[in-house]
Amino acid sequence: MNKKNMIIGYRMLFALLGLSAIVTEIATLSDRGTFMPANFFSYFTIESNVIAVLVFVLSAVALANGTQNRLVVMLRGASTLNMIVVGVVFSLLLSGLDVDLTAVPWDNTVLHYIMPSIVALDWIIDAPKRMRITFRQGVTWMLFPSLYVLYSLVRGAMVGWYPYPFLNPITNGYTGVAVTIIAIAVGGLGLVWAITQFAQQTTKRPKN
């Protein structure tokens, strides 16, 4: 099996794994009578994993057809940022707390550990070699996480429910929430720099 087929194969395999974890969560919560779609799909973990699944399928098809383009590469970069944030934030802020974020233990492992790791490794294994991505371009990847935070705070104030403890101003105060958001934002920019720098190091420069 050549490298191209290997990449296509593992992208489709892990897209299926990520999708199965999400579907299992929905089915389990539905059986328990506790599935609330608006809340479920308000978790950054769920949204990011859905995006990762779609991007894995899209990029696998594009690679198979030989139609890689800047849009696909930028979507991969954005998904890489999102999933690394999922893994890092969960490990640092949530793993030690008594928070029921997943209904099935193996789903927790897939969504918070396996998928973030595989998406990050995918960027390393198949970094864009013909399209240079600058840090300024990569900063656009921060748009989705930024809008997510805004959405969570506005919706939380309206319905009295926040997806994560560190986004809850009722318990942490707006100052505490702001400090956490700033820290995550700074960390996110650092990740954007690392992701784009790695891509730039692997970009093939045209021969003179």
PDB file of C-alpha atoms in Angstrom:
ATOM      1  CA  MET A   1       0.000   0.000   0.000  1.00  0.00           C
ATOM      2  CA  ASN A   2       1.452   3.367  -1.009  1.00  0.00           C
ATOM      3  CA  LYS A   3       1.330   6.473   1.173  1.00  0.00           C
ATOM      4  CA  LYS A   4      -1.607   8.007  -0.722  1.00  0.00           C
ATOM      5  CA  ASN A   5      -3.833   4.974  -0.224  1.00  0.00           C
ATOM      6  CA  MET A   6      -2.744   4.686   3.404  1.00  0.00           C
ATOM      7  CA  ILE A   7      -3.803   8.294   4.081  1.00  0.00           C
ATOM      8  CA  ILE A   8      -7.131   7.832   2.305  1.00  0.00           C
ATOM      9  CA  GLY A   9      -7.725   4.627   4.252  1.00  0.00           C
ATOM     10  CA  TYR A  10      -7.036   5.946   7.736  1.00  0.00           C
ATOM     11  CA  ARG A  11      -8.983   9.160   7.091  1.00  0.00           C
ATOM     12  CA  MET A  12     -12.086   7.172   6.168  1.00  0.00           C
ATOM     13  CA  LEU A  13     -11.513   4.741   9.052  1.00  0.00           C
ATOM     14  CA  PHE A  14     -11.242   7.446  11.690  1.00  0.00           C
ATOM     15  CA  ALA A  15     -14.081   9.434  10.139  1.00  0.00           C
ATOM     16  CA  LEU A  16     -16.217   6.344  10.701  1.00  0.00           C
ATOM     17  CA  LEU A  17     -14.904   5.964  14.256  1.00  0.00           C
ATOM     18  CA  GLY A  18     -15.639   9.598  15.108  1.00  0.00           C
ATOM     19  CA  LEU A  19     -19.102   9.377  13.579  1.00  0.00           C
ATOM     20  CA  SER A  20     -19.873   6.138  15.426  1.00  0.00           C
ATOM     21  CA  ALA A  21     -18.888   7.766  18.742  1.00  0.00           C
ATOM     22  CA  ILE A  22     -21.220  10.717  18.120  1.00  0.00           C
ATOM     23  CA  VAL A  23     -24.086   8.465  17.006  1.00  0.00           C
ATOM     24  CA  THR A  24     -23.553   6.230  20.043  1.00  0.00           C
ATOM     25  CA  GLU A  25     -23.783   9.274  22.312  1.00  0.00           C
ATOM     26  CA  ILE A  26     -27.046  10.358  20.686  1.00  0.00           C
ATOM     27  CA  ALA A  27     -28.534   6.846  20.837  1.00  0.00           C
ATOM     28  CA  THR A  28     -27.507   6.310  24.480  1.00  0.00           C
ATOM     29  CA  LEU A  29     -28.808   9.669  25.668  1.00  0.00           C
ATOM     30  CA  SER A  30     -32.036   9.136  23.702  1.00  0.00           C
ATOM     31  CA  ASP A  31     -32.563   5.756  25.380  1.00  0.00           C
ATOM     32  CA  ARG A  32     -32.081   7.443  28.742  1.00  0.00           C
ATOM     33  CA  GLY A  33     -34.525  10.189  27.798  1.00  0.00           C
ATOM     34  CA  THR A  34     -31.881  12.854  28.408  1.00  0.00           C
ATOM     35  CA  PHE A  35     -30.942  13.762  24.841  1.00  0.00           C
ATOM     36  CA  MET A  36     -31.384  17.483  24.289  1.00  0.00           C
ATOM     37  CA  PRO A  37     -30.203  18.327  20.757  1.00  0.00           C
ATOM     38  CA  ALA A  38     -29.649  22.046  21.405  1.00  0.00           C
ATOM     39  CA  ASN A  39     -27.390  21.309  24.376  1.00  0.00           C
ATOM     40  CA  PHE A  40     -25.673  18.295  22.828  1.00  0.00           C
ATOM     41  CA  PHE A  41     -24.629  20.165  19.718  1.00  0.00           C
ATOM     42  CA  SER A  42     -23.539  23.154  21.811  1.00  0.00           C
ATOM     43  CA  TYR A  43     -20.442  21.323  23.030  1.00  0.00           C
ATOM     44  CA  PHE A  44     -17.256  22.411  21.270  1.00  0.00           C
ATOM     45  CA  THR A  45     -16.114  18.789  21.443  1.00  0.00           C
ATOM     46  CA  ILE A  46     -19.116  17.577  19.465  1.00  0.00           C
ATOM     47  CA  GLU A  47     -19.011  20.403  16.937  1.00  0.00           C
ATOM     48  CA  SER A  48     -15.270  19.981  16.378  1.00  0.00           C
ATOM     49  CA  ASN A  49     -15.563  16.220  15.975  1.00  0.00           C
ATOM     50  CA  VAL A  50     -18.400  16.616  13.468  1.00  0.00           C
ATOM     51  CA  ILE A  51     -16.215  19.016  11.505  1.00  0.00           C
ATOM     52  CA  ALA A  52     -13.245  16.635  11.772  1.00  0.00           C
ATOM     53  CA  VAL A  53     -15.322  13.761  10.395  1.00  0.00           C
ATOM     54  CA  LEU A  54     -16.538  15.862   7.457  1.00  0.00           C
ATOM     55  CA  VAL A  55     -13.061  17.224   6.721  1.00  0.00           C
ATOM     56  CA  PHE A  56     -11.517  13.746   6.850  1.00  0.00           C
ATOM     57  CA  VAL A  57     -14.065  12.496   4.303  1.00  0.00           C
ATOM     58  CA  LEU A  58     -13.695  15.580   2.111  1.00  0.00           C
ATOM     59  CA  SER A  59      -9.896  15.480   2.161  1.00  0.00           C
ATOM     60  CA  ALA A  60      -9.844  11.713   1.508  1.00  0.00           C
ATOM     61  CA  VAL A  61     -12.088  12.118  -1.536  1.00  0.00           C
ATOM     62  CA  ALA A  62     -10.044  15.102  -2.757  1.00  0.00           C
ATOM     63  CA  LEU A  63      -6.806  13.123  -2.395  1.00  0.00           C
ATOM     64  CA  ALA A  64      -8.301  10.131  -4.192  1.00  0.00           C
ATOM     65  CA  ASN A  65      -9.433  12.363  -7.072  1.00  0.00           C
ATOM     66  CA  GLY A  66      -6.220  14.372  -7.154  1.00  0.00           C
ATOM     67  CA  THR A  67      -8.175  17.597  -6.611  1.00  0.00           C
ATOM     68  CA  GLN A  68      -6.444  19.025  -3.537  1.00  0.00           C
ATOM     69  CA  ASN A  69      -6.936  22.783  -3.366  1.00  0.00           C
ATOM     70  CA  ARG A  70      -6.445  25.656  -0.928  1.00  0.00           C
ATOM     71  CA  LEU A  71      -9.990  25.341   0.471  1.00  0.00           C
ATOM     72  CA  VAL A  72      -9.395  21.714   1.477  1.00  0.00           C
ATOM     73  CA  VAL A  73      -6.013  22.597   2.989  1.00  0.00           C
ATOM     74  CA  MET A  74      -7.461  25.513   4.964  1.00  0.00           C
ATOM     75  CA  LEU A  75     -10.308  23.351   6.248  1.00  0.00           C
ATOM     76  CA  ARG A  76      -7.777  20.749   7.365  1.00  0.00           C
ATOM     77  CA  GLY A  77      -5.807  23.440   9.184  1.00  0.00           C
ATOM     78  CA  ALA A  78      -8.923  24.752  10.922  1.00  0.00           C
ATOM     79  CA  SER A  79      -9.955  21.244  11.957  1.00  0.00           C
ATOM     80  CA  THR A  80      -6.450  20.564  13.254  1.00  0.00           C
ATOM     81  CA  LEU A  81      -6.590  23.667  15.441  1.00  0.00           C
ATOM     82  CA  ASN A  82     -10.079  22.821  16.746  1.00  0.00           C
ATOM     83  CA  MET A  83      -9.182  19.263  17.644  1.00  0.00           C
ATOM     84  CA  ILE A  84      -5.910  20.118  19.351  1.00  0.00           C
ATOM     85  CA  VAL A  85      -7.854  22.656  21.435  1.00  0.00           C
ATOM     86  CA  VAL A  86     -10.360  19.909  22.300  1.00  0.00           C
ATOM     87  CA  GLY A  87      -7.601  17.594  23.497  1.00  0.00           C
ATOM     88  CA  VAL A  88      -5.580  20.207  25.377  1.00  0.00           C
ATOM     89  CA  VAL A  89      -8.508  21.983  27.051  1.00  0.00           C
ATOM     90  CA  PHE A  90     -10.098  18.702  28.122  1.00  0.00           C
ATOM     91  CA  SER A  91      -6.812  17.415  29.544  1.00  0.00           C
ATOM     92  CA  LEU A  92      -6.007  20.650  31.400  1.00  0.00           C
ATOM     93  CA  LEU A  93      -9.421  21.920  32.495  1.00  0.00           C
ATOM     94  CA  LEU A  94     -11.937  19.096  32.444  1.00  0.00           C
ATOM     95  CA  SER A  95     -10.432  15.630  32.845  1.00  0.00           C
ATOM     96  CA  GLY A  96     -10.083  15.969  36.618  1.00  0.00           C
ATOM     97  CA  LEU A  97     -13.551  17.430  37.180  1.00  0.00           C
ATOM     98  CA  ASP A  98     -16.749  15.535  37.902  1.00  0.00           C
ATOM     99  CA  VAL A  99     -18.381  16.641  34.655  1.00  0.00           C
ATOM    100  CA  ASP A 100     -20.665  14.340  32.646  1.00  0.00           C
ATOM    101  CA  LEU A 101     -19.528  15.269  29.139  1.00  0.00           C
ATOM    102  CA  THR A 102     -20.058  11.859  27.529  1.00  0.00           C
ATOM    103  CA  ALA A 103     -22.589   9.125  28.161  1.00  0.00           C
ATOM    104  CA  VAL A 104     -20.322   6.218  27.168  1.00  0.00           C
ATOM    105  CA  PRO A 105     -16.729   5.849  28.468  1.00  0.00           C
ATOM    106  CA  TRP A 106     -15.203   4.743  25.145  1.00  0.00           C
ATOM    107  CA  ASP A 107     -16.794   7.736  23.441  1.00  0.00           C
ATOM    108  CA  ASN A 108     -14.907   9.975  25.844  1.00  0.00           C
ATOM    109  CA  THR A 109     -11.641   8.351  24.772  1.00  0.00           C
ATOM    110  CA  VAL A 110     -12.470   8.644  21.077  1.00  0.00           C
ATOM    111  CA  LEU A 111     -13.752  12.217  21.099  1.00  0.00           C
ATOM    112  CA  HIS A 112     -11.267  13.758  23.542  1.00  0.00           C
ATOM    113  CA  TYR A 113      -8.088  11.760  22.941  1.00  0.00           C
ATOM    114  CA  ILE A 114      -8.029   9.571  19.835  1.00  0.00           C
ATOM    115  CA  MET A 115      -9.597  11.948  17.310  1.00  0.00           C
ATOM    116  CA  PRO A 116      -7.547  14.994  18.412  1.00  0.00           C
ATOM    117  CA  SER A 117      -4.365  12.926  18.212  1.00  0.00           C
ATOM    118  CA  ILE A 118      -5.165  11.469  14.791  1.00  0.00           C
ATOM    119  CA  VAL A 119      -6.161  14.823  13.300  1.00  0.00           C
ATOM    120  CA  ALA A 120      -2.902  16.358  14.549  1.00  0.00           C
ATOM    121  CA  LEU A 121      -0.890  13.420  13.192  1.00  0.00           C
ATOM    122  CA  ASP A 122      -2.682  13.700   9.861  1.00  0.00           C
ATOM    123  CA  TRP A 123      -1.399  17.286   9.500  1.00  0.00           C
ATOM    124  CA  ILE A 124       2.130  16.049  10.224  1.00  0.00           C
ATOM    125  CA  ILE A 125       1.924  13.050   7.894  1.00  0.00           C
ATOM    126  CA  ASP A 126       0.319  14.949   5.020  1.00  0.00           C
ATOM    127  CA  ALA A 127       1.295  18.573   5.567  1.00  0.00           C
ATOM    128  CA  PRO A 128       0.567  20.812   2.552  1.00  0.00           C
ATOM    129  CA  LYS A 129       3.685  20.799   0.368  1.00  0.00           C
ATOM    130  CA  ARG A 130       2.582  22.941  -2.538  1.00  0.00           C
ATOM    131  CA  MET A 131       0.524  25.639  -0.823  1.00  0.00           C
ATOM    132  CA  ARG A 132       2.213  28.083   1.530  1.00  0.00           C
ATOM    133  CA  ILE A 133       0.029  29.054   4.492  1.00  0.00           C
ATOM    134  CA  THR A 134       1.101  32.153   6.397  1.00  0.00           C
ATOM    135  CA  PHE A 135       0.398  32.849  10.054  1.00  0.00           C
ATOM    136  CA  ARG A 136      -1.937  35.685   8.997  1.00  0.00           C
ATOM    137  CA  GLN A 137      -3.954  33.274   6.892  1.00  0.00           C
ATOM    138  CA  GLY A 138      -3.965  30.717   9.699  1.00  0.00           C
ATOM    139  CA  VAL A 139      -5.364  33.255  12.160  1.00  0.00           C
ATOM    140  CA  THR A 140      -8.678  32.948  10.283  1.00  0.00           C
ATOM    141  CA  TRP A 141      -8.952  29.502  11.865  1.00  0.00           C
ATOM    142  CA  MET A 142      -9.609  31.280  15.164  1.00  0.00           C
ATOM    143  CA  LEU A 143     -12.940  32.564  13.829  1.00  0.00           C
ATOM    144  CA  PHE A 144     -14.878  29.406  14.651  1.00  0.00           C
ATOM    145  CA  PRO A 145     -13.619  29.071  18.264  1.00  0.00           C
ATOM    146  CA  SER A 146     -14.236  32.796  18.809  1.00  0.00           C
ATOM    147  CA  LEU A 147     -17.802  32.594  17.516  1.00  0.00           C
ATOM    148  CA  TYR A 148     -18.332  29.477  19.623  1.00  0.00           C
ATOM    149  CA  VAL A 149     -17.373  31.312  22.825  1.00  0.00           C
ATOM    150  CA  LEU A 150     -19.659  34.219  21.928  1.00  0.00           C
ATOM    151  CA  TYR A 151     -22.516  31.827  21.142  1.00  0.00           C
ATOM    152  CA  SER A 152     -22.017  29.908  24.408  1.00  0.00           C
ATOM    153  CA  LEU A 153     -22.057  33.051  26.552  1.00  0.00           C
ATOM    154  CA  VAL A 154     -25.086  34.580  24.826  1.00  0.00           C
ATOM    155  CA  ARG A 155     -27.076  31.337  24.778  1.00  0.00           C
ATOM    156  CA  GLY A 156     -26.014  30.528  28.332  1.00  0.00           C
ATOM    157  CA  ALA A 157     -27.324  33.872  29.574  1.00  0.00           C
ATOM    158  CA  MET A 158     -30.629  33.180  27.815  1.00  0.00           C
ATOM    159  CA  VAL A 159     -31.245  29.568  28.893  1.00  0.00           C
ATOM    160  CA  GLY A 160     -29.179  29.353  32.087  1.00  0.00           C
ATOM    161  CA  TRP A 161     -26.991  26.495  30.824  1.00  0.00           C
ATOM    162  CA  TYR A 162     -23.327  26.571  29.863  1.00  0.00           C
ATOM    163  CA  PRO A 163     -21.542  23.674  28.122  1.00  0.00           C
ATOM    164  CA  TYR A 164     -18.360  23.947  30.206  1.00  0.00           C
ATOM    165  CA  PRO A 165     -17.698  25.082  33.805  1.00  0.00           C
ATOM    166  CA  PHE A 166     -14.981  27.533  32.755  1.00  0.00           C
ATOM    167  CA  LEU A 167     -17.510  29.364  30.552  1.00  0.00           C
ATOM    168  CA  ASN A 168     -20.034  29.719  33.370  1.00  0.00           C
ATOM    169  CA  PRO A 169     -20.008  33.276  34.789  1.00  0.00           C
ATOM    170  CA  ILE A 170     -22.552  32.256  37.442  1.00  0.00           C
ATOM    171  CA  THR A 171     -19.949  30.166  39.244  1.00  0.00           C
ATOM    172  CA  ASN A 172     -16.706  31.759  38.032  1.00  0.00           C
ATOM    173  CA  GLY A 173     -17.755  35.362  37.499  1.00  0.00           C
ATOM    174  CA  TYR A 174     -17.206  37.215  34.249  1.00  0.00           C
ATOM    175  CA  THR A 175     -13.643  38.073  35.276  1.00  0.00           C
ATOM    176  CA  GLY A 176     -12.775  34.416  35.761  1.00  0.00           C
ATOM    177  CA  VAL A 177     -14.395  33.497  32.456  1.00  0.00           C
ATOM    178  CA  ALA A 178     -12.578  36.338  30.687  1.00  0.00           C
ATOM    179  CA  VAL A 179      -9.193  35.253  32.064  1.00  0.00           C
ATOM    180  CA  THR A 180      -9.774  31.670  30.912  1.00  0.00           C
ATOM    181  CA  ILE A 181     -10.914  32.796  27.455  1.00  0.00           C
ATOM    182  CA  ILE A 182      -7.875  35.034  27.045  1.00  0.00           C
ATOM    183  CA  ALA A 183      -5.568  32.197  28.081  1.00  0.00           C
ATOM    184  CA  ILE A 184      -7.209  29.838  25.587  1.00  0.00           C
ATOM    185  CA  ALA A 185      -7.048  32.510  22.871  1.00  0.00           C
ATOM    186  CA  VAL A 186      -3.337  33.076  23.454  1.00  0.00           C
ATOM    187  CA  GLY A 187      -2.768  29.331  23.412  1.00  0.00           C
ATOM    188  CA  GLY A 188      -4.844  29.088  20.219  1.00  0.00           C
ATOM    189  CA  LEU A 189      -2.708  31.699  18.483  1.00  0.00           C
ATOM    190  CA  GLY A 190       0.379  29.802  19.572  1.00  0.00           C
ATOM    191  CA  LEU A 191      -1.071  26.660  18.015  1.00  0.00           C
ATOM    192  CA  VAL A 192      -1.875  28.539  14.795  1.00  0.00           C
ATOM    193  CA  TRP A 193       1.748  29.678  14.642  1.00  0.00           C
ATOM    194  CA  ALA A 194       3.021  26.124  15.222  1.00  0.00           C
ATOM    195  CA  ILE A 195       0.659  24.601  12.654  1.00  0.00           C
ATOM    196  CA  THR A 196       1.489  27.145   9.958  1.00  0.00           C
ATOM    197  CA  GLN A 197       5.222  27.055  10.716  1.00  0.00           C
ATOM    198  CA  PHE A 198       5.266  23.274  10.342  1.00  0.00           C
ATOM    199  CA  ALA A 199       3.417  23.565   7.030  1.00  0.00           C
ATOM    200  CA  GLN A 200       5.835  26.220   5.786  1.00  0.00           C
ATOM    201  CA  GLN A 201       8.806  23.988   6.626  1.00  0.00           C
ATOM    202  CA  THR A 202       7.398  21.244   4.421  1.00  0.00           C
ATOM    203  CA  THR A 203       6.271  23.472   1.557  1.00  0.00           C
ATOM    204  CA  LYS A 204       8.136  22.725  -1.644  1.00  0.00           C
ATOM    205  CA  ARG A 205       9.738  25.825  -3.076  1.00  0.00           C
ATOM    206  CA  PRO A 206       9.760  26.044  -6.850  1.00  0.00           C
ATOM    207  CA  LYS A 207      13.182  25.477  -8.445  1.00  0.00           C
ATOM    208  CA  ASN A 208      14.882  28.507  -9.980  1.00  0.00           C
TER     209      ASN A 208
END
